[in-house]
Short mmCIF file of C-alpha atoms in Angstrom, two decimals:
data_model
loop_
_atom_site.label_atom_id
_atom_site.label_comp_id
_atom_site.label_asym_id
_atom_site.label_seq_id
_atom_site.Cartn_x
_atom_site.Cartn_y
_atom_site.Cartn_z
CA MET E 4 -16.36 17.62 -25.36
CA SER E 5 -16.42 19.49 -28.65
CA LEU E 6 -14.57 22.68 -29.42
CA PRO E 7 -16.17 26.04 -28.53
CA THR E 8 -19.28 27.17 -30.38
CA PRO E 9 -18.25 28.95 -33.58
CA ALA E 10 -18.17 32.72 -33.36
CA ALA E 11 -20.06 33.12 -36.62
CA ASN E 12 -21.85 31.01 -39.18
CA PRO E 13 -19.48 30.07 -42.01
CA PRO E 14 -20.26 31.44 -45.44
CA ALA E 15 -22.27 29.11 -47.66
CA PRO E 16 -21.66 26.68 -49.20
CA LEU E 17 -19.04 25.52 -46.69
CA PRO E 18 -19.49 22.66 -44.22
CA THR E 19 -21.31 23.59 -41.03
CA THR E 20 -20.85 22.91 -37.35
CA ALA E 21 -24.06 20.88 -37.35
CA GLU E 22 -22.63 18.57 -40.02
CA ALA E 23 -19.41 18.17 -38.05
CA ASP E 24 -21.28 17.46 -34.82
CA ALA E 25 -23.32 14.80 -36.59
CA LEU E 26 -20.09 13.08 -37.64
CA LEU E 27 -18.56 13.06 -34.16
CA PRO E 28 -19.83 9.66 -32.91
CA GLN E 29 -18.61 7.96 -36.08
CA LEU E 30 -15.24 9.69 -35.83
CA GLN E 31 -14.77 8.74 -32.19
CA GLN E 32 -15.47 5.12 -33.08
CA ILE E 33 -12.83 5.22 -35.85
CA ARG E 34 -10.30 6.91 -33.59
CA ARG E 35 -10.72 4.38 -30.81
CA SER E 36 -10.42 1.49 -33.22
CA LEU E 37 -7.18 2.96 -34.57
CA HIS E 38 -5.92 3.61 -31.05
CA GLN E 39 -6.52 0.03 -30.03
CA SER E 40 -4.55 -1.40 -32.98
CA PRO E 41 -1.54 0.89 -33.55
CA GLU E 42 1.10 0.14 -36.14
CA VAL E 43 4.65 1.50 -36.38
CA GLY E 44 6.61 2.64 -39.41
CA LEU E 45 5.77 2.50 -43.09
CA ASP E 46 3.78 -0.75 -43.21
CA LEU E 47 0.36 -0.10 -41.65
CA PRO E 48 -2.05 -2.57 -43.27
CA LEU E 49 -4.73 -2.44 -40.55
CA THR E 50 -4.66 1.35 -40.41
CA GLN E 51 -4.81 1.60 -44.18
CA ARG E 52 -7.78 -0.76 -44.29
CA THR E 53 -9.59 1.28 -41.63
CA VAL E 54 -9.17 4.44 -43.72
CA LEU E 55 -10.32 2.74 -46.92
CA ASP E 56 -13.38 1.29 -45.19
CA ALA E 57 -14.25 4.71 -43.72
CA LEU E 58 -14.24 6.24 -47.22
CA ASP E 59 -15.99 3.40 -49.00
CA GLY E 60 -18.93 4.45 -51.15
CA LEU E 61 -17.85 8.08 -51.60
CA ASP E 62 -17.21 9.59 -55.04
CA LEU E 63 -13.42 9.78 -54.77
CA GLU E 64 -10.24 8.83 -56.62
CA VAL E 65 -8.31 6.61 -54.20
CA THR E 66 -4.83 5.15 -54.64
CA THR E 67 -2.59 3.28 -52.24
CA GLY E 68 1.19 3.39 -51.99
CA ALA E 69 3.56 1.01 -53.74
CA GLY E 70 6.35 1.07 -51.15
CA LEU E 71 4.38 2.04 -48.06
CA SER E 72 0.83 1.78 -46.71
CA SER E 73 -0.20 5.26 -47.77
CA VAL E 74 -3.60 6.36 -49.03
CA VAL E 75 -4.00 9.26 -51.44
CA VAL E 76 -7.51 10.56 -52.01
CA VAL E 77 -8.49 13.10 -54.66
CA LEU E 78 -11.85 14.82 -54.35
CA ARG E 79 -12.86 16.56 -57.58
CA GLY E 80 -14.73 19.80 -57.09
CA GLY E 81 -17.85 20.41 -59.16
CA ARG E 82 -16.56 23.86 -60.12
CA ARG E 83 -12.94 22.82 -60.59
CA GLU E 84 -12.75 24.32 -64.07
CA GLU E 85 -13.00 27.77 -62.49
CA THR E 86 -9.50 27.51 -60.97
CA HIS E 87 -7.79 24.38 -62.36
CA ALA E 88 -6.09 24.22 -58.97
CA GLY E 89 -6.09 22.18 -55.79
CA VAL E 90 -5.29 22.13 -52.07
CA LEU E 91 -3.61 19.39 -50.02
CA LEU E 92 -4.56 18.26 -46.51
CA ARG E 93 -2.37 15.81 -44.62
CA GLY E 94 -2.82 13.41 -41.71
CA ASP E 95 -0.12 11.04 -40.49
CA MET E 96 -1.11 7.54 -39.36
CA ASP E 97 1.78 5.76 -37.60
CA ALA E 98 2.26 5.01 -33.91
CA LEU E 99 5.30 4.70 -31.63
CA PRO E 100 7.02 1.63 -30.10
CA ILE E 101 5.76 2.46 -26.59
CA THR E 102 3.87 0.25 -24.13
CA GLU E 103 0.68 2.14 -23.29
CA GLU E 104 -0.17 3.12 -19.70
CA THR E 105 -3.19 5.41 -20.21
CA GLY E 106 -5.81 3.23 -18.60
CA PHE E 107 -8.17 3.80 -21.56
CA ASP E 108 -10.68 1.00 -22.05
CA PHE E 109 -9.59 1.08 -25.70
CA ALA E 110 -5.86 1.07 -24.89
CA SER E 111 -3.42 -0.84 -27.05
CA ASP E 112 -1.85 -4.04 -25.72
CA ASN E 113 0.49 -4.85 -28.61
CA GLY E 114 3.57 -2.91 -27.43
CA ALA E 115 2.87 0.07 -29.69
CA MET E 116 0.90 3.22 -28.88
CA HIS E 117 -0.61 6.27 -30.51
CA ALA E 118 1.29 8.39 -28.00
CA CYS E 119 1.64 11.25 -30.47
CA GLY E 120 -2.02 11.50 -31.43
CA HIS E 121 -1.74 10.32 -35.02
CA ASP E 122 -4.95 8.34 -34.50
CA LEU E 123 -6.68 11.71 -34.20
CA HIS E 124 -4.84 13.09 -37.23
CA THR E 125 -6.01 10.18 -39.37
CA THR E 126 -9.57 10.37 -38.10
CA GLY E 127 -9.78 14.14 -38.43
CA LEU E 128 -8.74 13.85 -42.06
CA VAL E 129 -11.37 11.16 -42.67
CA GLY E 130 -13.93 13.59 -41.29
CA ALA E 131 -12.69 16.36 -43.58
CA VAL E 132 -13.17 14.07 -46.58
CA HIS E 133 -16.78 13.41 -45.59
CA LEU E 134 -17.55 17.08 -44.95
CA LEU E 135 -16.07 18.29 -48.23
CA HIS E 136 -17.60 15.40 -50.17
CA ALA E 137 -21.05 16.62 -49.12
CA HIS E 138 -20.20 20.04 -50.62
CA ARG E 139 -18.17 18.89 -53.61
CA ALA E 140 -20.58 20.32 -56.17
CA GLN E 141 -19.67 23.84 -55.03
CA LEU E 142 -15.92 23.34 -54.67
CA PRO E 143 -14.00 25.51 -57.18
CA GLY E 144 -11.06 23.11 -57.32
CA ASP E 145 -9.75 19.75 -56.17
CA VAL E 146 -8.63 18.55 -52.74
CA VAL E 147 -5.86 16.00 -52.16
CA PHE E 148 -5.97 14.09 -48.87
CA MET E 149 -2.57 12.70 -47.85
CA PHE E 150 -2.88 9.78 -45.40
CA GLN E 151 0.76 9.24 -44.50
CA PRO E 152 2.60 6.41 -42.73
CA GLY E 153 6.07 6.70 -41.27
CA GLU E 154 6.21 10.21 -39.82
CA GLU E 155 8.01 9.01 -36.69
CA GLY E 156 11.50 8.79 -38.12
CA TYR E 157 10.80 7.04 -41.43
CA ASP E 158 10.40 10.07 -43.73
CA GLY E 159 7.01 8.89 -44.94
CA ALA E 160 6.30 12.33 -46.40
CA GLY E 161 9.41 12.16 -48.56
CA ARG E 162 8.44 8.70 -49.76
CA MET E 163 4.92 9.83 -50.64
CA ILE E 164 6.33 12.79 -52.54
CA ASP E 165 8.58 10.39 -54.46
CA GLU E 166 5.47 8.35 -55.31
CA GLY E 167 3.70 11.44 -56.65
CA VAL E 168 1.31 12.69 -53.98
CA LEU E 169 1.89 16.34 -54.95
CA ASP E 170 0.87 15.55 -58.54
CA ALA E 171 -2.06 13.30 -57.66
CA ALA E 172 -4.74 15.76 -58.76
CA GLY E 173 -2.92 16.77 -61.94
CA VAL E 174 -3.31 20.48 -61.10
CA PRO E 175 -1.11 23.02 -59.27
CA LEU E 176 -1.50 23.05 -55.50
CA LEU E 177 -2.35 26.45 -54.04
CA GLY E 178 -1.68 25.43 -50.46
CA ALA E 179 -0.90 22.54 -48.13
CA TYR E 180 -2.08 22.26 -44.53
CA GLY E 181 -1.63 19.92 -41.60
CA VAL E 182 -2.33 19.87 -37.88
CA HIS E 183 -0.82 18.11 -34.88
CA VAL E 184 -2.70 17.50 -31.66
CA SER E 185 -1.13 18.03 -28.23
CA ALA E 186 -2.06 16.04 -25.13
CA ASP E 187 -1.01 18.89 -22.83
CA GLN E 188 -2.73 21.84 -24.50
CA GLU E 189 -6.27 23.01 -23.88
CA PRO E 190 -8.86 21.61 -26.31
CA GLY E 191 -10.33 24.08 -28.73
CA HIS E 192 -7.17 26.15 -29.17
CA ALA E 193 -4.90 26.45 -32.22
CA TYR E 194 -1.23 27.40 -32.30
CA THR E 195 1.16 28.36 -35.10
CA ARG E 196 3.36 31.15 -36.39
CA PRO E 197 4.62 32.54 -39.70
CA GLY E 198 8.08 31.48 -40.84
CA PRO E 199 10.11 28.77 -39.06
CA TYR E 200 7.74 26.72 -36.92
CA MET E 201 9.57 23.45 -36.22
CA ALA E 202 13.22 22.51 -36.36
CA ALA E 203 15.35 20.73 -38.90
CA PHE E 204 16.66 17.42 -37.55
CA SER E 205 20.18 16.16 -38.13
CA ARG E 206 21.93 13.11 -36.73
CA PHE E 207 25.56 13.46 -35.68
CA ASP E 208 27.50 10.27 -34.85
CA VAL E 209 31.07 10.09 -33.56
CA THR E 210 33.10 6.96 -32.89
CA VAL E 211 36.09 8.00 -30.78
CA ARG E 212 39.12 5.80 -31.54
CA GLY E 213 41.67 5.52 -28.77
CA ARG E 214 44.06 2.87 -27.44
CA GLY E 215 42.84 0.38 -24.88
CA GLY E 216 44.69 -0.53 -21.72
CA HIS E 217 44.59 -1.12 -17.99
CA ALA E 218 42.37 1.23 -16.02
CA ALA E 219 45.15 1.58 -13.41
CA ARG E 220 47.62 2.86 -16.00
CA PRO E 221 45.77 5.46 -18.12
CA GLU E 222 49.05 7.09 -19.16
CA ASN E 223 49.76 4.06 -21.33
CA ALA E 224 46.39 4.25 -23.10
CA LEU E 225 44.30 6.81 -24.99
CA ASP E 226 40.96 6.90 -23.17
CA PRO E 227 38.06 7.36 -25.65
CA ILE E 228 35.46 7.70 -22.87
CA GLU E 229 37.19 10.60 -21.14
CA ALA E 230 37.82 12.33 -24.46
CA GLY E 231 34.26 11.70 -25.61
CA ALA E 232 32.87 13.19 -22.40
CA ALA E 233 35.07 16.25 -22.82
CA LEU E 234 33.95 16.53 -26.45
CA ILE E 235 30.33 16.94 -25.35
CA GLY E 236 31.18 20.05 -23.37
CA GLN E 237 33.39 21.37 -26.17
CA LEU E 238 30.59 21.09 -28.73
CA GLN E 239 28.10 22.83 -26.44
CA GLU E 240 30.56 25.64 -25.77
CA TYR E 241 31.30 26.05 -29.48
CA ILE E 242 27.60 26.36 -30.29
CA THR E 243 27.01 29.09 -27.69
CA ARG E 244 29.99 31.10 -28.92
CA ARG E 245 29.78 30.68 -32.68
CA PHE E 246 26.06 30.50 -33.51
CA ASN E 247 23.56 33.34 -33.22
CA ILE E 248 21.32 32.82 -30.21
CA PHE E 249 18.36 34.07 -32.29
CA ASP E 250 19.01 31.39 -34.94
CA SER E 251 19.69 28.72 -32.40
CA VAL E 252 21.22 25.25 -32.55
CA VAL E 253 20.14 22.59 -30.05
CA LEU E 254 22.52 19.64 -29.67
CA THR E 255 21.62 16.69 -27.45
CA VAL E 256 23.66 13.55 -26.86
CA GLY E 257 21.10 10.77 -26.80
CA MET E 258 23.49 7.81 -26.71
CA PHE E 259 26.99 7.39 -25.28
CA HIS E 260 28.38 3.85 -25.22
CA GLY E 261 31.84 2.57 -24.37
CA GLY E 262 33.65 -0.07 -22.41
CA THR E 263 32.99 -3.56 -21.11
CA ALA E 264 34.37 -3.55 -17.54
CA PRO E 265 35.39 -0.99 -14.88
CA ASN E 266 39.07 -2.00 -14.96
CA ILE E 267 39.52 -1.71 -18.74
CA ILE E 268 40.10 1.38 -20.86
CA PRO E 269 38.32 0.48 -24.12
CA GLU E 270 39.50 1.00 -27.67
CA THR E 271 36.45 3.00 -28.75
CA ALA E 272 33.45 4.96 -27.52
CA ASP E 273 30.34 5.88 -29.52
CA LEU E 274 28.33 9.07 -29.29
CA SER E 275 25.06 9.65 -31.13
CA MET E 276 23.61 13.16 -31.12
CA SER E 277 20.61 15.02 -32.47
CA VAL E 278 21.04 18.53 -33.81
CA ARG E 279 18.04 20.87 -34.22
CA THR E 280 18.26 24.02 -36.33
CA PHE E 281 15.74 26.52 -37.67
CA SER E 282 17.24 27.97 -40.84
CA PRO E 283 19.03 26.55 -43.89
CA GLU E 284 22.03 28.71 -43.02
CA ALA E 285 22.37 27.33 -39.48
CA THR E 286 21.77 23.79 -40.73
CA ALA E 287 24.52 24.10 -43.35
CA ARG E 288 26.96 25.62 -40.85
CA ALA E 289 26.28 22.90 -38.29
CA GLU E 290 26.86 20.19 -40.88
CA GLU E 291 30.18 21.75 -41.90
CA GLU E 292 31.56 22.96 -38.59
CA LEU E 293 30.52 20.53 -35.84
CA PRO E 294 32.28 17.49 -37.38
CA ARG E 295 35.40 19.61 -37.89
CA VAL E 296 35.37 20.71 -34.25
CA ALA E 297 35.01 17.11 -33.09
CA GLN E 298 37.80 15.86 -35.36
CA SER E 299 40.20 18.63 -34.32
CA PHE E 300 39.45 18.37 -30.60
CA LEU E 301 40.02 14.61 -30.53
CA ALA E 302 43.15 14.89 -32.66
CA ALA E 303 44.54 17.41 -30.17
CA HIS E 304 44.24 14.69 -27.52
CA GLY E 305 45.88 12.12 -29.76
CA LEU E 306 42.71 10.22 -30.66
CA GLY E 307 41.09 9.52 -33.99
CA ALA E 308 37.43 9.59 -34.96
CA ASP E 309 34.93 8.24 -37.46
CA ILE E 310 32.27 10.89 -37.96
CA THR E 311 28.98 11.09 -39.85
CA PHE E 312 26.57 14.02 -39.98
CA GLU E 313 23.30 13.64 -41.85
CA THR E 314 20.45 16.13 -42.09
CA LEU E 315 17.36 13.94 -42.04
CA LEU E 316 14.61 16.56 -42.13
CA PRO E 317 14.56 20.23 -43.09
CA ALA E 318 12.95 22.85 -40.88
CA THR E 319 9.17 23.21 -41.07
CA VAL E 320 8.73 26.72 -42.44
CA ASN E 321 5.26 28.19 -42.78
CA ASP E 322 4.46 30.63 -45.54
CA ASP E 323 3.72 33.94 -43.81
CA GLY E 324 0.42 34.53 -45.57
CA GLU E 325 -0.71 30.93 -45.18
CA ALA E 326 0.05 30.98 -41.44
CA ASP E 327 -2.13 34.07 -41.14
CA PHE E 328 -4.86 32.30 -43.13
CA PHE E 329 -4.56 29.24 -40.83
CA LEU E 330 -5.13 31.38 -37.72
CA GLU E 331 -7.80 33.57 -39.32
CA THR E 332 -9.81 30.53 -40.37
CA PHE E 333 -9.70 29.02 -36.89
CA ALA E 334 -10.62 32.36 -35.32
CA GLU E 335 -13.60 32.82 -37.64
CA LEU E 336 -14.86 29.38 -36.76
CA PHE E 337 -14.12 29.25 -33.04
CA GLY E 338 -13.31 32.74 -31.79
CA ASP E 339 -10.32 35.09 -31.62
CA ASP E 340 -9.52 34.05 -28.06
CA HIS E 341 -8.83 30.48 -29.21
CA VAL E 342 -5.95 31.22 -31.60
CA HIS E 343 -2.35 31.73 -30.54
CA ARG E 344 0.41 33.18 -32.69
CA VAL E 345 3.32 31.60 -30.86
CA PRO E 346 6.44 33.75 -30.47
CA HIS E 347 9.07 31.05 -30.96
CA PRO E 348 9.46 27.92 -33.09
CA ARG E 349 9.04 24.49 -31.55
CA THR E 350 12.20 22.40 -31.29
CA GLY E 351 10.57 19.16 -32.45
CA SER E 352 10.78 18.14 -36.10
CA GLU E 353 8.19 17.11 -38.65
CA ASP E 354 8.45 15.58 -42.13
CA PHE E 355 5.55 17.68 -43.41
CA SER E 356 8.43 20.12 -43.85
CA ARG E 357 9.15 18.35 -47.14
CA VAL E 358 5.70 19.27 -48.44
CA LEU E 359 6.10 22.88 -47.33
CA GLN E 360 9.39 23.09 -49.23
CA ARG E 361 7.40 22.56 -52.43
CA VAL E 362 3.96 24.02 -51.70
CA PRO E 363 3.16 27.18 -49.73
CA GLY E 364 1.17 26.29 -46.68
CA SER E 365 1.00 26.15 -42.92
CA TYR E 366 1.32 23.62 -40.13
CA GLY E 367 0.10 24.10 -36.58
CA HIS E 368 -1.01 22.47 -33.36
CA LEU E 369 -4.44 21.88 -31.86
CA GLY E 370 -4.98 21.34 -28.14
CA ALA E 371 -6.40 17.89 -27.35
CA ALA E 372 -5.96 17.48 -23.60
CA MET E 373 -8.48 15.24 -21.85
CA PRO E 374 -11.27 17.37 -20.39
CA GLY E 375 -11.35 17.40 -16.62
CA VAL E 376 -7.69 16.45 -16.19
CA ASP E 377 -5.68 18.90 -14.10
CA ALA E 378 -2.88 20.58 -16.04
CA ALA E 379 -0.28 19.14 -13.66
CA ALA E 380 -1.48 15.62 -14.51
CA GLN E 381 -1.40 16.10 -18.30
CA GLU E 382 1.51 14.25 -19.89
CA VAL E 383 3.08 15.31 -23.14
CA ASN E 384 3.05 13.54 -26.49
CA HIS E 385 5.33 10.48 -26.59
CA SER E 386 4.65 9.65 -22.95
CA PRO E 387 3.18 6.18 -22.29
CA ARG E 388 0.51 8.04 -20.31
CA ALA E 389 -0.29 10.70 -22.94
CA ARG E 390 -4.08 10.93 -23.07
CA HIS E 391 -5.64 12.76 -26.00
CA GLY E 392 -9.31 13.60 -25.84
CA ASP E 393 -11.40 12.97 -28.95
CA GLY E 394 -14.40 15.20 -28.23
CA GLY E 395 -13.03 17.82 -30.62
CA LEU E 396 -12.67 15.53 -33.62
CA GLY E 397 -15.73 16.91 -35.40
CA ASP E 398 -14.42 20.44 -35.17
CA GLN E 399 -10.91 19.35 -36.13
CA SER E 400 -12.44 17.91 -39.30
CA LEU E 401 -14.46 21.10 -39.81
CA PHE E 402 -11.33 23.24 -39.53
CA LEU E 403 -9.41 21.14 -42.06
CA ALA E 404 -12.35 21.18 -44.46
CA HIS E 405 -12.61 24.96 -44.17
CA LEU E 406 -8.90 25.44 -44.80
CA ALA E 407 -9.25 23.61 -48.11
CA ALA E 408 -12.57 25.08 -49.23
CA ARG E 409 -11.82 28.65 -48.18
CA ARG E 410 -8.42 28.53 -49.89
CA LEU E 411 -10.06 27.49 -53.15
CA HIS E 412 -12.74 30.19 -52.83
CA ARG E 413 -10.05 32.75 -52.02
CA GLU E 414 -8.28 31.88 -55.26
CA LEU E 415 -11.57 32.23 -57.12
CA ASP E 416 -12.07 35.69 -55.58
CA ARG E 417 -8.50 36.71 -56.42
CA ARG E 418 -8.99 35.75 -60.05
CA ALA E 419 -12.29 37.59 -60.23
CA ALA E 420 -10.69 40.74 -58.82
CA ALA E 421 -7.87 40.45 -61.34
CA GLY E 422 -10.29 39.82 -64.21
CA GLN E 423 -8.89 36.34 -64.83
CA SER E 424 -10.89 33.35 -65.99
#
C-alpha cells in the first residue's frame, strides 16, 4: 500500500507521484533482497554491492569507504552554478544481531535481521537518487547521498564524516535530512519536532570492589553486590532531585554481574548503564556528577570502584526552521493530517546527530506498519517480530527527493529576493 494521494501537484520541475509509483516494484525488490541478506556493523559488502548495482548506469560520482562499506554518491545539478551549494540525504544500511521471527517469505535466516528498518532506509535513498537523477538538469545545486553502515552502535556517521562525506560535493551544504521508519506507526504519517528530537547516549560502567568472604559471615566481608544494588537506587534518586525534569536524564542499568556461587560473597560486581540526555548542559553534568556520586556512595560503605563514563553520541537536535520545512514538505505532498509535530523528544539515540552538529537539518520518523495488522499486534523496532511494510517506499523516496530539490530551489529564491547571484 502506498502513502496517501498527494494533496496537491508538486511544482515543476520536481519529481512526481507518478514517477515514484513507477519505481515502487523495483524498490520493493531491492528492499526484500536486502532484508533477506542482512549484515551487521561497518563491513557490509553484500549491501554495498546491492546499492552500487542499483545505481549502475546513472550519471553520478560514486565513491566507497576506505575503512567501512559506505557509499557516497554526488549528483551534480544542471543549474548548480546558480547556488554553488548542496544538500545531503542519508540512509543507514546495517542490521541487528537478532534471529528473525516475522514469518516473511523473504525473512533472513543468517542470525541477523533488519529489525530496525534500515533496509527501507537504504532502498528509499536509492529511489531518491533515481528520482532526482531524472530531474538533474533543473537542479540548482548538488545532492550528496550518504549510504551509511554501522548506525547500530558503531558510529558509522562519525567515521563517514572523518572520511569526508560532508565535503564530498566540494560545496557548502545548505541542509541535511534523514528519516527513520517505525514498525508500529501508521503508514503515510511523518513525525518530528524542532530542537532536541533524540537523546544523547552515554555509557556508564562501574566495577564495585569489595572484599570476598563466606556468605554466612557478611560482617567479615565487603559485599559488592549489595552495595551495587543500593547504588542503583541512589543514582536514580539523585537524578530526580538534582536534574530538571524538563531537561531529563534517563539512566538504565542494562547489565549487573557478580558472584560465582550462592554461598560466596564475591570480590567484585560489575554494573553497565546507559544514560540518555537531551541537552549539552545535562550531558556534561551527568558525565561530571554521576561518577562522583557513585564513587562517594561506595566509599561511604567502605568499598572502592573503577568507573568510566563515555558519551558515545550527542543528542539529535533539529534546526527549528529545517524541522518546519521537513513537516511542510510532507504536508504539501501528502496532506496536513499526515504530519505530526511531536511534543517531546524520543529517548532513543541516533548517530545522524553528528551530521546535524555540522549542518543545519532535520531528522524524523515515517510510519511503516504492515497494512491490515491490528495495532495491538504491531511490534516495535528491534523486536524479532518487527514487520515493516514496504508499500510506501515510492513515496518515501519522493519525500526525500523533494526535501533536497525544494531546499535548493528555496536557496535560489532567497538569493533572488536578496539580489544575489
